[in-house]
PDB file of C-alpha atoms in Angstrom:
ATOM      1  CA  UNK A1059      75.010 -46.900 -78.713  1.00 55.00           C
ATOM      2  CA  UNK A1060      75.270 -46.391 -82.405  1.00 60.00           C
ATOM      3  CA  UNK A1061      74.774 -49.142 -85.037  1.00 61.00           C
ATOM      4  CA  UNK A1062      76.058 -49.595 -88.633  1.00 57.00           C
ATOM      5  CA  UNK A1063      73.882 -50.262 -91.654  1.00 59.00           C
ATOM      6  CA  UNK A1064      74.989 -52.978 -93.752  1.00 56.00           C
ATOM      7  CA  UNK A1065      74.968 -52.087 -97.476  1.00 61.00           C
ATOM      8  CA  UNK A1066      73.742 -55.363 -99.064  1.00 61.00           C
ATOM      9  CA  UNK A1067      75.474 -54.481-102.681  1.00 62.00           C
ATOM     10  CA  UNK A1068      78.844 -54.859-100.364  1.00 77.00           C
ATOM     11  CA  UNK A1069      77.809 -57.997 -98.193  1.00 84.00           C
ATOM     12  CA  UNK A1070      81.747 -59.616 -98.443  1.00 86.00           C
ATOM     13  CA  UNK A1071      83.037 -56.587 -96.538  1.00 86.00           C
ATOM     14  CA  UNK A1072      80.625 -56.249 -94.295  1.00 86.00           C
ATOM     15  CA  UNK A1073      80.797 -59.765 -93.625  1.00 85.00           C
ATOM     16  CA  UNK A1074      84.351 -59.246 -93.079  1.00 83.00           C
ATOM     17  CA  UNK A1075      84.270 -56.273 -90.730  1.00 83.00           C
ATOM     18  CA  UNK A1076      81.574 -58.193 -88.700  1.00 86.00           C
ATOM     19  CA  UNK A1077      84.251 -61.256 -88.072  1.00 84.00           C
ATOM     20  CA  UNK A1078      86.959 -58.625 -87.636  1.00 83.00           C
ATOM     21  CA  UNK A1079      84.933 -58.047 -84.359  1.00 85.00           C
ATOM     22  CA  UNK A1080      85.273 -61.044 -83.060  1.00 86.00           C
ATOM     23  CA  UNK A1081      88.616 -61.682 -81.295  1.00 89.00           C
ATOM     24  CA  UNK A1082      90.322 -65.055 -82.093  1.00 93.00           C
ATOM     25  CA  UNK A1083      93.259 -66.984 -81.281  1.00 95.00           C
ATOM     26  CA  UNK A1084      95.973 -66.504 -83.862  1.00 97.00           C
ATOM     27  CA  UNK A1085      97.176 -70.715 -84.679  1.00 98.00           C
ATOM     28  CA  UNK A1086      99.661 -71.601 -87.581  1.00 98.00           C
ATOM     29  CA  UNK A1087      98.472 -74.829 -89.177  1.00 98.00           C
ATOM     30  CA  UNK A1088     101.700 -76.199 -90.751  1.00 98.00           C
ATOM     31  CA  UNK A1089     101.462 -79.203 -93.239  1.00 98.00           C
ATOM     32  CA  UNK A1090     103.566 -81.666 -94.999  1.00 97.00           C
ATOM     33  CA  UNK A1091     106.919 -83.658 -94.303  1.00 94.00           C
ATOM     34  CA  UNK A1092     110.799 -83.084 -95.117  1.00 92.00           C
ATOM     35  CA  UNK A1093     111.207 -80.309 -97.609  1.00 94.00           C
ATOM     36  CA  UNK A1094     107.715 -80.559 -99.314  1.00 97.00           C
ATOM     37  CA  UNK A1095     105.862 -78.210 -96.735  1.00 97.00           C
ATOM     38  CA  UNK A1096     103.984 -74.969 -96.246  1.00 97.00           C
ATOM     39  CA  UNK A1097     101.450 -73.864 -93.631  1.00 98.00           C
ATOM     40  CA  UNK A1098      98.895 -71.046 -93.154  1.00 98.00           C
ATOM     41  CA  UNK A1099      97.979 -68.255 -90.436  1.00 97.00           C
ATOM     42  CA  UNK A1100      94.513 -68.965 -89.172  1.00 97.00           C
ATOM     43  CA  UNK A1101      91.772 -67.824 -86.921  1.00 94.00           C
ATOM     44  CA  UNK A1102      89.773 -70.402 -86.992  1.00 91.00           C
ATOM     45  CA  UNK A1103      90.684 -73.655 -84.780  1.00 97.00           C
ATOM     46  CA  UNK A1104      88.871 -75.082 -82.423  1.00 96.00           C
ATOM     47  CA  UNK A1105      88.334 -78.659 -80.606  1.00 97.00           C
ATOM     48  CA  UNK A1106      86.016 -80.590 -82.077  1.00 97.00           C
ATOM     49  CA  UNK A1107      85.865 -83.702 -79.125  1.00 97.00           C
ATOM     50  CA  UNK A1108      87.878 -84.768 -76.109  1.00 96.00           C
ATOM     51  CA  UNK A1109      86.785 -88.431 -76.987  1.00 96.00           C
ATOM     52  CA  UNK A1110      88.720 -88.929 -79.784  1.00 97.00           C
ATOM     53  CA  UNK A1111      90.890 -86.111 -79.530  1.00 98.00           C
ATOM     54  CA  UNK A1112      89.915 -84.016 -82.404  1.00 98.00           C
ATOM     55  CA  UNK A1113      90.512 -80.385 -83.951  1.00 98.00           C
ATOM     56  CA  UNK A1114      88.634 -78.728 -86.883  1.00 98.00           C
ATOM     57  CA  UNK A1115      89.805 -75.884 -88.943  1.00 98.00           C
ATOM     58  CA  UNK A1116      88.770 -74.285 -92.347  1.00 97.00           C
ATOM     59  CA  UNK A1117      91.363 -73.761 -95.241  1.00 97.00           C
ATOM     60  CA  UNK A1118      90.900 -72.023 -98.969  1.00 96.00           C
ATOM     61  CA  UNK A1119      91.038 -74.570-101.649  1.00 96.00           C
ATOM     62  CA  UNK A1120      93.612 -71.613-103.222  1.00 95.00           C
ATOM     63  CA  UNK A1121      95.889 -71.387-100.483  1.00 95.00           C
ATOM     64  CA  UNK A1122      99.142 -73.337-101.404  1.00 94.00           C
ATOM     65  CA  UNK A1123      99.047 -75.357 -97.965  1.00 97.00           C
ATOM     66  CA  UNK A1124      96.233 -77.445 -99.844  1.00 97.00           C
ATOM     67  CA  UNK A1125      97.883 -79.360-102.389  1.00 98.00           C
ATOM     68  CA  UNK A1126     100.301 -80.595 -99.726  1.00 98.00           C
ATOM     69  CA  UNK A1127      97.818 -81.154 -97.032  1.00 98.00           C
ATOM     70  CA  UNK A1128      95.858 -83.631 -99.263  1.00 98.00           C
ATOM     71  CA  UNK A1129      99.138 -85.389-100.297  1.00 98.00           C
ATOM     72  CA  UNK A1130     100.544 -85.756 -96.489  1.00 98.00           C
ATOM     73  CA  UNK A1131      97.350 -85.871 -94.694  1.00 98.00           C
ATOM     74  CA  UNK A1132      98.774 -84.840 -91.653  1.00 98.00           C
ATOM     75  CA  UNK A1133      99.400 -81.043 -90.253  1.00 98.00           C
ATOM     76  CA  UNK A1134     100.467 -79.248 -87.009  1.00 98.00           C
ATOM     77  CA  UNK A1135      98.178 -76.832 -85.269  1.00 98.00           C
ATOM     78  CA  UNK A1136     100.606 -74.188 -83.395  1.00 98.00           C
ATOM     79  CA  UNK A1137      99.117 -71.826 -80.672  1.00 98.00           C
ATOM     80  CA  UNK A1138     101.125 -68.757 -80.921  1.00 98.00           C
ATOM     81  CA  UNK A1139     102.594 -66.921 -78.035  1.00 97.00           C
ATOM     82  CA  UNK A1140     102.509 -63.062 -77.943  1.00 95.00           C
ATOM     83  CA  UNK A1141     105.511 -62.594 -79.336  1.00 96.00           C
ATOM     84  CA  UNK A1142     105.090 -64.635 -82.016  1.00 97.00           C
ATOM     85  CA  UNK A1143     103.310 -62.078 -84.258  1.00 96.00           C
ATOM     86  CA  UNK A1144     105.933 -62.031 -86.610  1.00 96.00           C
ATOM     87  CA  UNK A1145     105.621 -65.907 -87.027  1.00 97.00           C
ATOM     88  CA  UNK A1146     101.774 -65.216 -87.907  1.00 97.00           C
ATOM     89  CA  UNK A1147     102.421 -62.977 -90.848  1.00 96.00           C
ATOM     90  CA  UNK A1148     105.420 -64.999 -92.519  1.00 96.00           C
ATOM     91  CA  UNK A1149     102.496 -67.663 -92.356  1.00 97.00           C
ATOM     92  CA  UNK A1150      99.745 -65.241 -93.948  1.00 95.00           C
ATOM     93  CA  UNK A1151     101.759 -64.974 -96.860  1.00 92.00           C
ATOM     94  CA  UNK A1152     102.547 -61.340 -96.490  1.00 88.00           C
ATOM     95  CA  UNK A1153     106.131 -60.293 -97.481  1.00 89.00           C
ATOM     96  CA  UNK A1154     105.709 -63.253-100.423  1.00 91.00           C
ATOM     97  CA  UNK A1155     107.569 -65.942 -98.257  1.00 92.00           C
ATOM     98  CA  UNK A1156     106.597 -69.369 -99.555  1.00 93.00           C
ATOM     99  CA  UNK A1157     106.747 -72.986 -98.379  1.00 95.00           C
ATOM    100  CA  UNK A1158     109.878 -74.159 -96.443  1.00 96.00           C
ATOM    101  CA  UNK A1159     110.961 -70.364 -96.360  1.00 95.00           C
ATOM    102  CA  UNK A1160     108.203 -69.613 -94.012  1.00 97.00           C
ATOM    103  CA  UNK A1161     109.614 -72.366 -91.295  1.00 97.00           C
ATOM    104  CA  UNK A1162     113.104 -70.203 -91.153  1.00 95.00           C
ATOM    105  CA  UNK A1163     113.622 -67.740 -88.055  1.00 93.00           C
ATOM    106  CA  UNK A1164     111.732 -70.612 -85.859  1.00 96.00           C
ATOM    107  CA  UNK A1165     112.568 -73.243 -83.596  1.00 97.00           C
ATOM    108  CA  UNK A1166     110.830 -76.615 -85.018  1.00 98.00           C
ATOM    109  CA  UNK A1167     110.329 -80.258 -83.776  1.00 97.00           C
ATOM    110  CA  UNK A1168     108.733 -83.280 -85.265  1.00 97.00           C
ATOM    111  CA  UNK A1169     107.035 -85.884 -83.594  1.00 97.00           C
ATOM    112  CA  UNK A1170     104.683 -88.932 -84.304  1.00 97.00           C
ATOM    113  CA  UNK A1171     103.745 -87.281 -88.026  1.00 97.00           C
ATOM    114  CA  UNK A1172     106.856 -86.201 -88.684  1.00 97.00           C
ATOM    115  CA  UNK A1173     104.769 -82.418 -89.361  1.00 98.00           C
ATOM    116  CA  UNK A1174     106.771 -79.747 -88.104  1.00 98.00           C
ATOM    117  CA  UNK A1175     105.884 -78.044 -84.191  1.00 98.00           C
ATOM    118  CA  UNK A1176     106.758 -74.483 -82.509  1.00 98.00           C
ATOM    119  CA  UNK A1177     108.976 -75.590 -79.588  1.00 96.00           C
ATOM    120  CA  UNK A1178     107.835 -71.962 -78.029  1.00 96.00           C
ATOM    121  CA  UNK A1179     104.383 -72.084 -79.450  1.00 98.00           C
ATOM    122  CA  UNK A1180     101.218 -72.096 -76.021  1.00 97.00           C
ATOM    123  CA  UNK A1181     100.341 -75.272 -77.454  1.00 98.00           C
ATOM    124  CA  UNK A1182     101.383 -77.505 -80.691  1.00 98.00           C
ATOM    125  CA  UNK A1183      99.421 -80.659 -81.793  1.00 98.00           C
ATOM    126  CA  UNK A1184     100.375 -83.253 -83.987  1.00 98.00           C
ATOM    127  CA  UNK A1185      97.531 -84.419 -86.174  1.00 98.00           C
ATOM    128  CA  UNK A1186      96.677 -86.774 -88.674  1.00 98.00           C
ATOM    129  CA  UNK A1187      93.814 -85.786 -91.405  1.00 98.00           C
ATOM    130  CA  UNK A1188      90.094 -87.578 -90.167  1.00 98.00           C
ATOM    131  CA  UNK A1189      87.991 -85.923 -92.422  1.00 98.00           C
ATOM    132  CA  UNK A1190      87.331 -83.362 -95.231  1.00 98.00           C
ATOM    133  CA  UNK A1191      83.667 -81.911 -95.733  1.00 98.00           C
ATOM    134  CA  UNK A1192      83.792 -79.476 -98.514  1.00 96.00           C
ATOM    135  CA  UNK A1193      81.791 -75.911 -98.495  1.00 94.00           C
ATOM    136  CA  UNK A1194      82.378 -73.177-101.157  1.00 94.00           C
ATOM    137  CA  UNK A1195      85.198 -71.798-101.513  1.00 93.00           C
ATOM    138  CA  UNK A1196      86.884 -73.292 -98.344  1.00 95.00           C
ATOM    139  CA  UNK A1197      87.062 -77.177 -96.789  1.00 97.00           C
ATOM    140  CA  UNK A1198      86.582 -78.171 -93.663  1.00 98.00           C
ATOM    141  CA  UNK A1199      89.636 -80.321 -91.947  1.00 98.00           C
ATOM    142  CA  UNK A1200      88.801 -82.162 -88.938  1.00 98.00           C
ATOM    143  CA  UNK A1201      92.009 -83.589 -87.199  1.00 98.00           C
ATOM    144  CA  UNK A1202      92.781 -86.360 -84.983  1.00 98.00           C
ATOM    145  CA  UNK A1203      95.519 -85.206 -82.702  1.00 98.00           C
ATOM    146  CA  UNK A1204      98.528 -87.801 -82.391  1.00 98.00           C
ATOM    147  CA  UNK A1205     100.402 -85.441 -80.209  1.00 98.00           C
ATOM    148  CA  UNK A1206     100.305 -82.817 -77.945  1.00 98.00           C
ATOM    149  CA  UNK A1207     103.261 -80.652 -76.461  1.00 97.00           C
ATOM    150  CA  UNK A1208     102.800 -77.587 -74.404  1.00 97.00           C
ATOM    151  CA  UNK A1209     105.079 -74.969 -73.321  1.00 94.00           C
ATOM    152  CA  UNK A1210     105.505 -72.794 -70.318  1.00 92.00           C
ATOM    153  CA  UNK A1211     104.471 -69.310 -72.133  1.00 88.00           C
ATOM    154  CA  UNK A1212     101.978 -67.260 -70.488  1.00 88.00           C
ATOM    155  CA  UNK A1213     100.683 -64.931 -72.841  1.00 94.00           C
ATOM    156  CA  UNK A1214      98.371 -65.744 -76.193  1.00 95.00           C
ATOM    157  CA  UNK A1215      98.400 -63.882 -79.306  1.00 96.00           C
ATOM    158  CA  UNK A1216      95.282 -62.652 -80.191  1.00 95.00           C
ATOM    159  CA  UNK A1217      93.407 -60.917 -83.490  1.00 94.00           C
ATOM    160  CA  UNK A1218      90.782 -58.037 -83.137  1.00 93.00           C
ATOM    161  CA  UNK A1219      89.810 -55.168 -85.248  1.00 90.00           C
ATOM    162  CA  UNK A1220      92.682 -56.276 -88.035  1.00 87.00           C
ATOM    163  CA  UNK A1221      95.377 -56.186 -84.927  1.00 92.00           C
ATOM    164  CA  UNK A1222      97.319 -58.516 -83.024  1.00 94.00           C
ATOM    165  CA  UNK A1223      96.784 -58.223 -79.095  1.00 94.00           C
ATOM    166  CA  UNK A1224      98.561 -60.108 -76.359  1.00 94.00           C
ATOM    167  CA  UNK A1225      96.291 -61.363 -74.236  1.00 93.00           C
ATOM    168  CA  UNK A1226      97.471 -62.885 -70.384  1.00 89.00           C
ATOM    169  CA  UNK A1227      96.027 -64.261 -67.819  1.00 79.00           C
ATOM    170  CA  UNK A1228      96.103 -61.322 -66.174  1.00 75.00           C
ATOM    171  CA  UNK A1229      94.542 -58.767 -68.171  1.00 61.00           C
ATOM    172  CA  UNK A1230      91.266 -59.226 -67.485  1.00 56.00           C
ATOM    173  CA  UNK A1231      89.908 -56.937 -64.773  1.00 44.00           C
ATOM    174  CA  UNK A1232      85.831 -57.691 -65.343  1.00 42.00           C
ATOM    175  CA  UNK A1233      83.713 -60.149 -64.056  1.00 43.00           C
ATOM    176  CA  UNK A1234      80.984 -62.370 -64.308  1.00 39.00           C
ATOM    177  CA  UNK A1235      77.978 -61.511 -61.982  1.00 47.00           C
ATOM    178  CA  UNK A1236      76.443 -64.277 -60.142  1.00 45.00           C
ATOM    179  CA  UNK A1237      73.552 -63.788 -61.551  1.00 42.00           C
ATOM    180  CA  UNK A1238      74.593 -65.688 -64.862  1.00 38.00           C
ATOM    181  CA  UNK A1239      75.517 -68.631 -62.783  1.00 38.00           C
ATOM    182  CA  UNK A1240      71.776 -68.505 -61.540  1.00 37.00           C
ATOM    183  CA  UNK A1241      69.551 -71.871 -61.794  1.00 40.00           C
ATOM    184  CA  UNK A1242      65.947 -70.698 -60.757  1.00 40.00           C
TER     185      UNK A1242
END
């Protein structure tokens, strides 16, 4: 097995190649009401608690989804499909598409927010801002979910290695030994 050294003088990229390696679910976090939103491709959702329902994300302070988070204080976390890849760059910002224009090509539904959902997205949730907790350069959003709505796609989009992956239920061939499971 061979390892990499980290040069220190370049700790941001290494940093960044080290979370490259670590494959995520792709979610787009969409934000704001009527014609004043925007949204942003992220990596980085997870639950929080089943009791309240709650989801937690982080989000640049630069990123133009900001502004419009703070002055809605709600936002929809979308679970993208495998073929939704093209979804999860409009949302990244590449290509230069900006607020409302990176909704179009998408089928969208609003529920107890009034925050824009993928109708074809794995999973969409409708949340309403709980808290903020600030850290450098990026703030933490914790979410209380309002809604949920699921659809019958099979098939996740994934990120590893600076790629998008489909990822199925099915694609998985290893297994766990027993051993893990072990309680002596």
């Amino acid at each position: 097995m061979s390892t990499l050294e980290v040069d220190t003088v370049n700790a941001t990229e290494s940093f960044r190649h080290a979370m490259r390696r670590l494959p995520s679910g792709v979610s787009v976090i969409t934000v704001g009401q009527g014609s004043d939103v925007s949204g942003l491709t992220v990596t980085s959702v997870s639950s929080l608690s089943i009791e309240p329902e709650t989801v937690i994300f982080g989000i640049n302070r630069k990123s133009s989804a900001w502004p419009i988070l703070l002055r809605h204080g709600v936002f929809g976390v979308n679970v993208l499909n495998a073929r939704q890849a093209e979804i999860a760059e409009r949302f990244s910002g590449r290509g230069g598409v900006k607020g409302a224009g990176r909704y179009l090509g998408a089928k969208w539904i609003t529920k107890i927010t009034g925050v824009r959902l993928l109708t074809d997205a794995l999973a969409a949730l409708d949340c309403e801002v709980d808290d903020i907790i600030e850290r450098h350069s990026h703030d933490i959003v914790i979410g209380r979910v309002r809604y949920v709505h699921l659809s019958s796609n099979r098939s996740a989009l994934a990120y590893w290695h600076g790629k998008y992956l489909e990822v199925t239920q099915n694609s998985g061939t290893g297994t766990i030994p027993d051993s893990v499971f072990s309680t002596t």
